PDB file of N, CA and C in Angstrom:
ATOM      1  N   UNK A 253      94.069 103.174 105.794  1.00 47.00           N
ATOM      2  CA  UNK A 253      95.412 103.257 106.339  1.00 47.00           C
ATOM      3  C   UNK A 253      96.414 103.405 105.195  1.00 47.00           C
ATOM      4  N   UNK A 254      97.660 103.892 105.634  1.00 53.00           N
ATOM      5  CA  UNK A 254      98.696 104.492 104.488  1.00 53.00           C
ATOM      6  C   UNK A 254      99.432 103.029 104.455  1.00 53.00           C
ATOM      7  N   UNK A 255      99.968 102.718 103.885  1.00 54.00           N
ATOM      8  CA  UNK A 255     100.996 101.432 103.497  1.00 54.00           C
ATOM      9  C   UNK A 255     101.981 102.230 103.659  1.00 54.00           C
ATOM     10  N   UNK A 256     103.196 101.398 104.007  1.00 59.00           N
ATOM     11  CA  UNK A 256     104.440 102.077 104.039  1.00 59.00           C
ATOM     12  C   UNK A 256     104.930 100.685 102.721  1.00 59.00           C
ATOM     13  N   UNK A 257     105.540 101.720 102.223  1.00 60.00           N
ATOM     14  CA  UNK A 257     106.390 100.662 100.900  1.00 60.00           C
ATOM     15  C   UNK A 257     105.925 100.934  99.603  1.00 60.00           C
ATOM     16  N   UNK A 258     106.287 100.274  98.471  1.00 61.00           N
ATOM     17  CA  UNK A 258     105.521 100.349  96.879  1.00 61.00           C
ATOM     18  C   UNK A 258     104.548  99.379  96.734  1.00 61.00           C
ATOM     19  N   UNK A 259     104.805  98.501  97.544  1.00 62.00           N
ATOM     20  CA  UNK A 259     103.783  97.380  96.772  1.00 62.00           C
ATOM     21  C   UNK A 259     102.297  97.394  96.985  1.00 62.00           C
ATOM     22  N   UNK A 260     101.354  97.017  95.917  1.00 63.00           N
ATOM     23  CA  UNK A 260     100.155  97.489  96.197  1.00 63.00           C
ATOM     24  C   UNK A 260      99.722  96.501  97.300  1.00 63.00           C
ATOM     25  N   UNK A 261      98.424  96.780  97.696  1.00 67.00           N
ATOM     26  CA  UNK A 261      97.573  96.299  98.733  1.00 67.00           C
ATOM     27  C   UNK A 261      96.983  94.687  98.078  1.00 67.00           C
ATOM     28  N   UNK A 262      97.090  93.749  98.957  1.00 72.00           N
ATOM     29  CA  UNK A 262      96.980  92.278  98.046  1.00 72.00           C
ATOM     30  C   UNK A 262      95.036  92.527  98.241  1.00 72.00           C
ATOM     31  N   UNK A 263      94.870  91.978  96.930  1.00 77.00           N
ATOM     32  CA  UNK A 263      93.713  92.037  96.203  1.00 77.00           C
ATOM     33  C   UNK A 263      92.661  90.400  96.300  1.00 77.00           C
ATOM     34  N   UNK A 264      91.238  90.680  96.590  1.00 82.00           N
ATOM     35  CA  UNK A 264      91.125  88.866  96.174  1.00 82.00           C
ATOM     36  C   UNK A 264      90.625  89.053  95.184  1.00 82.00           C
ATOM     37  N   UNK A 265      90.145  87.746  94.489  1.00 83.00           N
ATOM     38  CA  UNK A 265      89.869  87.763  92.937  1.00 83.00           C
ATOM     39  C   UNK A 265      88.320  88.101  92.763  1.00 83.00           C
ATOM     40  N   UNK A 266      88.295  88.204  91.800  1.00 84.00           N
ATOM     41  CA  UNK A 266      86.345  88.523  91.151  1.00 84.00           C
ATOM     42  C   UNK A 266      85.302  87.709  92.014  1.00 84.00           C
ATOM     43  N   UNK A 267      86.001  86.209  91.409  1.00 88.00           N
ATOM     44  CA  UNK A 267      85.082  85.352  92.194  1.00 88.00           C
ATOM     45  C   UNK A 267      85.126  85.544  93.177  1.00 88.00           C
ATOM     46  N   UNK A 268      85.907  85.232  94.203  1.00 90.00           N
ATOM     47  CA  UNK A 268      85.947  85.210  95.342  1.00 90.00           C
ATOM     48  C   UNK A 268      84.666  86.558  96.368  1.00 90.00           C
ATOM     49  N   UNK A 269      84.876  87.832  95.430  1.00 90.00           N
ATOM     50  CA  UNK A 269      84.374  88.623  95.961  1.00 90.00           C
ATOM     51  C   UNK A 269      82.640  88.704  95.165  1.00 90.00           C
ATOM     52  N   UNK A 270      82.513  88.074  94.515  1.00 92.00           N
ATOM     53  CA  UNK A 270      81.231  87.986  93.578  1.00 92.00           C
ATOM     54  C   UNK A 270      80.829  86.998  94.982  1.00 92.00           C
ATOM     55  N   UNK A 271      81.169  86.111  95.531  1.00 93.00           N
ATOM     56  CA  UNK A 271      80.782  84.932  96.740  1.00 93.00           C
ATOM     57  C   UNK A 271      80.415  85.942  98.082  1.00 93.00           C
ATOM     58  N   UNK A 272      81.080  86.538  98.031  1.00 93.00           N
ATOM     59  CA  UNK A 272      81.192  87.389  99.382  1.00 93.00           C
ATOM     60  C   UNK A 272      79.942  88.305  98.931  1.00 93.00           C
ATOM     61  N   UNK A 273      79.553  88.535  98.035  1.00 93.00           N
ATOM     62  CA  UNK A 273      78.509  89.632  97.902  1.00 93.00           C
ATOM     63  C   UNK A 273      77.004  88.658  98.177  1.00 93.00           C
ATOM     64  N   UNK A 274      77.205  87.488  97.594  1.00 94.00           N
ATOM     65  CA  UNK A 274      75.728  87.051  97.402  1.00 94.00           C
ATOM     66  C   UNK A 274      76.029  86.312  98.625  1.00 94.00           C
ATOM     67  N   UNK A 275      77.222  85.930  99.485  1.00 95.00           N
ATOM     68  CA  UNK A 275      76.998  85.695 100.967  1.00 95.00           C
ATOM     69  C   UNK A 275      76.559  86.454 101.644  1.00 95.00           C
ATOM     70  N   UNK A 276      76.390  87.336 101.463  1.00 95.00           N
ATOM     71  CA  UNK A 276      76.377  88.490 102.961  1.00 95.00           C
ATOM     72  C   UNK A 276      74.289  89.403 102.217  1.00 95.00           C
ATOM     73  N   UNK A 277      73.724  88.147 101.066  1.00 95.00           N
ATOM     74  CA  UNK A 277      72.674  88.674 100.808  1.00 95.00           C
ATOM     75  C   UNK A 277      72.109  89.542  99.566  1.00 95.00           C
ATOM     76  N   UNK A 278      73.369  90.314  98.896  1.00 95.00           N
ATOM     77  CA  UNK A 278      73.326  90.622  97.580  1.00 95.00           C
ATOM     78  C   UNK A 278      72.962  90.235  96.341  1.00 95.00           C
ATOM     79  N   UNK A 279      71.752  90.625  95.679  1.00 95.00           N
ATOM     80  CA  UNK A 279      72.174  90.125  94.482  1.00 95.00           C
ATOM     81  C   UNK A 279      72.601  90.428  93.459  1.00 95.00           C
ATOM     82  N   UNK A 280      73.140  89.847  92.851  1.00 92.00           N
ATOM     83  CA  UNK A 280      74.461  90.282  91.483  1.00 92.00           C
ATOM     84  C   UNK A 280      73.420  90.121  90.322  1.00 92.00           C
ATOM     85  N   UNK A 281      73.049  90.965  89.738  1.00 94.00           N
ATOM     86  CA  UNK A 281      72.691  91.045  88.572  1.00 94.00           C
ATOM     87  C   UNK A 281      73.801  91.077  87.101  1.00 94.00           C
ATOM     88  N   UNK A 282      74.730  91.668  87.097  1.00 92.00           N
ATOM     89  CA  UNK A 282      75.704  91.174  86.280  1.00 92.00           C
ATOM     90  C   UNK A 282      77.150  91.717  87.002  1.00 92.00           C
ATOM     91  N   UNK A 283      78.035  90.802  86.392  1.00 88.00           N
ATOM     92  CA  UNK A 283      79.254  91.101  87.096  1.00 88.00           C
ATOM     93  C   UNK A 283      80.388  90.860  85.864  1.00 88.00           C
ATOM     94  N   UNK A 284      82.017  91.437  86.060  1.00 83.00           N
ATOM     95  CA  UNK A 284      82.636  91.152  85.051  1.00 83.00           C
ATOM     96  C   UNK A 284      83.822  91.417  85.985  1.00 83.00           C
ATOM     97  N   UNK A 285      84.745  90.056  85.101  1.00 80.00           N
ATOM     98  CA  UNK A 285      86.349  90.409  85.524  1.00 80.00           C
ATOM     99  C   UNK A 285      87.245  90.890  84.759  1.00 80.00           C
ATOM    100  N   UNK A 286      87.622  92.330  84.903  1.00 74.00           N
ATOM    101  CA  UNK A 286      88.282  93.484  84.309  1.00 74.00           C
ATOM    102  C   UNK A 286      89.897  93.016  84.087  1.00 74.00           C
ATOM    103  N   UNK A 287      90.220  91.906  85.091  1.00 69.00           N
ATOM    104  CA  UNK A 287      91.482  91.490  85.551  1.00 69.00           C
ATOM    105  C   UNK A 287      91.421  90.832  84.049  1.00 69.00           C
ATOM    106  N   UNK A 288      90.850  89.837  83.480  1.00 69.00           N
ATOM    107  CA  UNK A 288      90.902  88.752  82.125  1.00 69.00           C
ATOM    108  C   UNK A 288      90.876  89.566  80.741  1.00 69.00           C
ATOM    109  N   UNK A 289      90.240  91.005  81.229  1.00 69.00           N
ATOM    110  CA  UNK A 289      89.840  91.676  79.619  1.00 69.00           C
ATOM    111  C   UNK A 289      90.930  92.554  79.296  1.00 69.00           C
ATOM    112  N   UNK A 290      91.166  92.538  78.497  1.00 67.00           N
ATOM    113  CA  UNK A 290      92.379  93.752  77.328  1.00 67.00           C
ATOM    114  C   UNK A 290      91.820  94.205  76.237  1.00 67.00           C
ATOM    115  N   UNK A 291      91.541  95.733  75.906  1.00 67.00           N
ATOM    116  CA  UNK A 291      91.255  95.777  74.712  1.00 67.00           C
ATOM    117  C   UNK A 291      91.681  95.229  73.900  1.00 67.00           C
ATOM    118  N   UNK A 292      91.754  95.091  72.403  1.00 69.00           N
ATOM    119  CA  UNK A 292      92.081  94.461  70.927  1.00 69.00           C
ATOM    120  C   UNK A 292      93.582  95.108  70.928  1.00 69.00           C
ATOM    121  N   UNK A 293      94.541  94.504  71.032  1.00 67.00           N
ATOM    122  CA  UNK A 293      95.906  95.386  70.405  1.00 67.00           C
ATOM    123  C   UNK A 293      96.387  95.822  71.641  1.00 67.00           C
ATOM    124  N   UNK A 294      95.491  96.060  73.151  1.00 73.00           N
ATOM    125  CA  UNK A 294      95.961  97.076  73.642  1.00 73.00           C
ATOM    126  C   UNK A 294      97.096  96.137  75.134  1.00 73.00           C
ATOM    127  N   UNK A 295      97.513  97.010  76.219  1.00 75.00           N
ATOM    128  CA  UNK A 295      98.088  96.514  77.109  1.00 75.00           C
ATOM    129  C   UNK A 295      97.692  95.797  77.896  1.00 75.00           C
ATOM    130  N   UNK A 296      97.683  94.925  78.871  1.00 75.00           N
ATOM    131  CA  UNK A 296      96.914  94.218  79.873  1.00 75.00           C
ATOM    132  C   UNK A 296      96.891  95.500  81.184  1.00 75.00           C
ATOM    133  N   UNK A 297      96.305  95.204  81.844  1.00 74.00           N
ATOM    134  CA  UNK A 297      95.748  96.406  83.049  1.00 74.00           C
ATOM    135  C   UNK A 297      96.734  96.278  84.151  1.00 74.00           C
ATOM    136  N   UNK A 298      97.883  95.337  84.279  1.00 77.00           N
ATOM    137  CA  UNK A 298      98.742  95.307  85.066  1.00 77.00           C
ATOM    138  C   UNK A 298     100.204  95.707  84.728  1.00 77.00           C
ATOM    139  N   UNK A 299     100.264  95.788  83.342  1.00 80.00           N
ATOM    140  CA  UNK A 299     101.273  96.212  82.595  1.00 80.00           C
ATOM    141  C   UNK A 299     101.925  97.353  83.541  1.00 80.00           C
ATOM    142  N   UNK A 300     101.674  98.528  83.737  1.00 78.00           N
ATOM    143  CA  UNK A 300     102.317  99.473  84.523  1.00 78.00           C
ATOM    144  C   UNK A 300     102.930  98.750  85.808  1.00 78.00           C
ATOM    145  N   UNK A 301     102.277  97.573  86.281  1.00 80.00           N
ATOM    146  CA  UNK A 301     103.397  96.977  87.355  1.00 80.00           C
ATOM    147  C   UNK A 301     104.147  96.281  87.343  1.00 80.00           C
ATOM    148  N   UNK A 302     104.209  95.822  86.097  1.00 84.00           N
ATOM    149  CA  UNK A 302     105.570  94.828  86.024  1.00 84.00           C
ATOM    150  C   UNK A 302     106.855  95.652  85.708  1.00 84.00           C
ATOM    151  N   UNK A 303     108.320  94.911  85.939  1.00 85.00           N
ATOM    152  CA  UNK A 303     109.400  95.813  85.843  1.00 85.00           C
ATOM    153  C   UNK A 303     109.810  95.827  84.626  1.00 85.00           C
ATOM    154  N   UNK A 304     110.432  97.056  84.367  1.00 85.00           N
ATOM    155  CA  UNK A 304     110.804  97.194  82.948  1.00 85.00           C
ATOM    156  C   UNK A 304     112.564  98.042  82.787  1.00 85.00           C
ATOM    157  N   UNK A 305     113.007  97.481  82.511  1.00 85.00           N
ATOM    158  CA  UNK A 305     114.527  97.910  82.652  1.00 85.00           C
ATOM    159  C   UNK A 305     115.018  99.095  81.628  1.00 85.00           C
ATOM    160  N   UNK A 306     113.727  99.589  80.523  1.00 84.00           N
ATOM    161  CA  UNK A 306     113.715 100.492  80.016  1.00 84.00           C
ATOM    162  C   UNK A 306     113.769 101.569  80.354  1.00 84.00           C
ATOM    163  N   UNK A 307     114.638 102.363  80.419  1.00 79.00           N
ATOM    164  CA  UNK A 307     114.664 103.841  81.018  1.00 79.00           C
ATOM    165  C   UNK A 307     113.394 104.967  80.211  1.00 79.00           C
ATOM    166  N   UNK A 308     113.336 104.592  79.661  1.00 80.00           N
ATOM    167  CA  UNK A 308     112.058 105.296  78.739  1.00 80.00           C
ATOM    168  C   UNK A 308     110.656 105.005  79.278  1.00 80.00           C
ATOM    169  N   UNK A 309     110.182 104.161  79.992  1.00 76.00           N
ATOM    170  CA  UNK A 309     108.834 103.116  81.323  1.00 76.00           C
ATOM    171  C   UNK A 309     109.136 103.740  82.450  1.00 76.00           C
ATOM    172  N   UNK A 310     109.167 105.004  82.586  1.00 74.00           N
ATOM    173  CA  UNK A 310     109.579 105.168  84.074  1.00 74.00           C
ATOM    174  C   UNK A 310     108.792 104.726  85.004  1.00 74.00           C
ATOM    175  N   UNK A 311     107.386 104.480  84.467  1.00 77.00           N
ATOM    176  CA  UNK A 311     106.265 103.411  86.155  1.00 77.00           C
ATOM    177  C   UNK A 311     106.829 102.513  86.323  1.00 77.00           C
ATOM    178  N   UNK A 312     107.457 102.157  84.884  1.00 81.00           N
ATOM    179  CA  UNK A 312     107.926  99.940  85.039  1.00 81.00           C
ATOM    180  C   UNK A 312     109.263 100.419  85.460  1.00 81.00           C
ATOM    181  N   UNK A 313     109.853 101.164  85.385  1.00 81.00           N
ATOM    182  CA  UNK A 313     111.391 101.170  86.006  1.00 81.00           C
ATOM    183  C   UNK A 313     111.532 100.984  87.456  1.00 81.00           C
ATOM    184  N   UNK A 314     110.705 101.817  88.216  1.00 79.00           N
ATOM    185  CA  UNK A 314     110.651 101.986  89.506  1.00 79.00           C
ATOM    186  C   UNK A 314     110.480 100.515  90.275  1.00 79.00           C
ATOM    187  N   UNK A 315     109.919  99.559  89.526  1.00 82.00           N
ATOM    188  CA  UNK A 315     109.964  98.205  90.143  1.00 82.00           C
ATOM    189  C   UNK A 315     110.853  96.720  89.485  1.00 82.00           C
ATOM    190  N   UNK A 316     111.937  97.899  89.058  1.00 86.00           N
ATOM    191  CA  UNK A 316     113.250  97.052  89.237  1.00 86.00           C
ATOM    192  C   UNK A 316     113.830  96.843  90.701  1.00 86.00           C
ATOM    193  N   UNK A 317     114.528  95.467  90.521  1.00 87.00           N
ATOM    194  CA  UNK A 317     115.559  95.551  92.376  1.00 87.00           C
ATOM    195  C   UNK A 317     116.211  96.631  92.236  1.00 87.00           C
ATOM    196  N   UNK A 318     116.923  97.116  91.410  1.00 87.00           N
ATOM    197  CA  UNK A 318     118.236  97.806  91.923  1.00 87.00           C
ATOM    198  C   UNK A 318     117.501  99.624  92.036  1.00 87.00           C
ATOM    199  N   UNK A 319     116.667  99.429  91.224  1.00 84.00           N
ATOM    200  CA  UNK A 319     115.168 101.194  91.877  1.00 84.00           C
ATOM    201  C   UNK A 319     114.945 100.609  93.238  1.00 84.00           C
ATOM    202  N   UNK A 320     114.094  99.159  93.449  1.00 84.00           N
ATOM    203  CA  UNK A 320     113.965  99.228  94.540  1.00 84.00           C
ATOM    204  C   UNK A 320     114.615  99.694  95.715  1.00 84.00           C
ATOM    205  N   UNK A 321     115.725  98.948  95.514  1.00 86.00           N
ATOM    206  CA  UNK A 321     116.566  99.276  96.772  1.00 86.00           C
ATOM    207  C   UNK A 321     117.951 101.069  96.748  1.00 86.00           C
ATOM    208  N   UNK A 322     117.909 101.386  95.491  1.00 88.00           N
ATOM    209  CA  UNK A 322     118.307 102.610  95.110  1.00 88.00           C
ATOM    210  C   UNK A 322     117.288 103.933  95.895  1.00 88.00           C
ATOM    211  N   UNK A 323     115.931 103.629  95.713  1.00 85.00           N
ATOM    212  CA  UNK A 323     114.808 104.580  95.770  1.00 85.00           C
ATOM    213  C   UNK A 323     114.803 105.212  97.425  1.00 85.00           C
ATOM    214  N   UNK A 324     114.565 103.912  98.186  1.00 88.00           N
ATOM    215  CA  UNK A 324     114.909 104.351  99.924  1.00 88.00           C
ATOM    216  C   UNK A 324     116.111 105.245  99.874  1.00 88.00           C
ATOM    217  N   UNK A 325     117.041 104.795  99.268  1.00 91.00           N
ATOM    218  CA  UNK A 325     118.093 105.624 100.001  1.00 91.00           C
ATOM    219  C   UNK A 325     118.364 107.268  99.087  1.00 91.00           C
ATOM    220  N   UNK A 326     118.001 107.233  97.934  1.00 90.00           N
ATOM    221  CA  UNK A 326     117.785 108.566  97.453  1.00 90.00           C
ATOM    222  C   UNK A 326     117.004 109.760  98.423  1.00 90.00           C
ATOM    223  N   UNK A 327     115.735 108.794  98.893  1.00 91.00           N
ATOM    224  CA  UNK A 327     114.852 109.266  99.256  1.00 91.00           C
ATOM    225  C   UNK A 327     115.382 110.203 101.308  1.00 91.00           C
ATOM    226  N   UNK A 328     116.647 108.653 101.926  1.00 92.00           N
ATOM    227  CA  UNK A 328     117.094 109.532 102.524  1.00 92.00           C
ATOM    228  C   UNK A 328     117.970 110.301 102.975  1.00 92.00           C
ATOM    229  N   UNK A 329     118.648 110.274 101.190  1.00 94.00           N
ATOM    230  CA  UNK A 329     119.541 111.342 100.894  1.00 94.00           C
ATOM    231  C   UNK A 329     118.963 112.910 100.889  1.00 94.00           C
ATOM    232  N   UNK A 330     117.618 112.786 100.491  1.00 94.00           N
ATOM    233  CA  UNK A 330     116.972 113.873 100.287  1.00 94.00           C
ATOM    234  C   UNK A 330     116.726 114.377 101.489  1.00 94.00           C
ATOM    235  N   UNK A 331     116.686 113.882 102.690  1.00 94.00           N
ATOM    236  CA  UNK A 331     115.982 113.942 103.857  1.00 94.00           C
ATOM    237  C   UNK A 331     117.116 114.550 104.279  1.00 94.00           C
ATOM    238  N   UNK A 332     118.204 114.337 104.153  1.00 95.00           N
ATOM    239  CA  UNK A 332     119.611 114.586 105.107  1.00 95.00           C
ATOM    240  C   UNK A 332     119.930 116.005 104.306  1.00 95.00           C
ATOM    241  N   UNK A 333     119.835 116.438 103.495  1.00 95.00           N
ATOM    242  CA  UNK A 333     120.200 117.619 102.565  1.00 95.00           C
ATOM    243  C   UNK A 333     118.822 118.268 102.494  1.00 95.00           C
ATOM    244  N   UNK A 334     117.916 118.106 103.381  1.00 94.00           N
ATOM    245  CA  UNK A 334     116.786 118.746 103.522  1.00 94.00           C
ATOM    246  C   UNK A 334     116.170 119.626 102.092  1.00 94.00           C
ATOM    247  N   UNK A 335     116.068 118.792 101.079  1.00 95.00           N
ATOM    248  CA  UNK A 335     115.482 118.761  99.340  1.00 95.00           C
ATOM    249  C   UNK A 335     114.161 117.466  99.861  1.00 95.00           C
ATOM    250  N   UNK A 336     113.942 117.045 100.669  1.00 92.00           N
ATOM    251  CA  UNK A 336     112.254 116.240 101.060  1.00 92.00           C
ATOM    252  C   UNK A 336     112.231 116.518 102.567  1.00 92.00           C
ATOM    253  N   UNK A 337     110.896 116.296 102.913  1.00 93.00           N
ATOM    254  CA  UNK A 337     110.600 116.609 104.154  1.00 93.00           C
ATOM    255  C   UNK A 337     110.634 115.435 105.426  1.00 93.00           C
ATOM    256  N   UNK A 338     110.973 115.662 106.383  1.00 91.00           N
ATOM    257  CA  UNK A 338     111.643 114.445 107.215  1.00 91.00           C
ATOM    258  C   UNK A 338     110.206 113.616 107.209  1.00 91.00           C
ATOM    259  N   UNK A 339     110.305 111.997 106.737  1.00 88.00           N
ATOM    260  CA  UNK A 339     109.242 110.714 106.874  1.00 88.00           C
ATOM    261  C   UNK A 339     109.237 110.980 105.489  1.00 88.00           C
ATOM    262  N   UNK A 340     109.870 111.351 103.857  1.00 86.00           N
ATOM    263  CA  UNK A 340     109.585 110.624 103.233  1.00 86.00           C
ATOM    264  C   UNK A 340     109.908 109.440 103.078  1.00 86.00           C
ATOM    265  N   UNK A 341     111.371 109.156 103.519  1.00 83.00           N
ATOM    266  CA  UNK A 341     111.697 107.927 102.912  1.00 83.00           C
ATOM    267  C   UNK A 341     110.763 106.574 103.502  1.00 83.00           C
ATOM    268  N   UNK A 342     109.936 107.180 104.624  1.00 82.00           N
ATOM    269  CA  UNK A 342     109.387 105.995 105.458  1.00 82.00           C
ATOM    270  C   UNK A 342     107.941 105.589 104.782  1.00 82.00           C
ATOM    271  N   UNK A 343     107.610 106.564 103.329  1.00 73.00           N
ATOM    272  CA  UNK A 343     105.921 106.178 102.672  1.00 73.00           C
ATOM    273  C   UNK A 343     106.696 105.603 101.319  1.00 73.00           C
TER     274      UNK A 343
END
């Protein structure tokens, strides 16, 4: 199914789903949580979702409040001056 909105789809954790596998009969031969690891030096894997007030981050910009609530209505500005197609502002 499509989400309507930005925010991602809520997630459960490693464990939780490492339980659910060997509940339902699976066995886990090795498993790893990608969520805890960062390369040496490098970004954490969620970095692109946090907000960033830097105009230069345009992924991290978009989840500022004032993008947030700016973005709908660009979106149905675009709609009314027919420059997007009618139901973007609603994905």
């Amino acid at each position: 199914a499509i989400e309507v909105g930005d925010p991602p789809a809520p997630l459960c954790s490693a464990g939780a789903c490492e339980q659910a596998l060997t509940t339902l009969g699976f066995r886990l031969i090795e498993s790893q949580d990608c969520a805890s690891f960062s390369p040496e030096g490098g970004d954490p894997w969620y970095r692109p979702l946090t907000a960033s007030y830097n105009p230069m981050h345009w992924p991290r910009l978009q989840f500022t409040p004032p993008m947030r609530a700016g973005v709908p209505f660009l979106f149905r500005l675009g709609e009314r001056l027919r420059l997007l197609p009618a139901g973007a502002a609603k994905t």
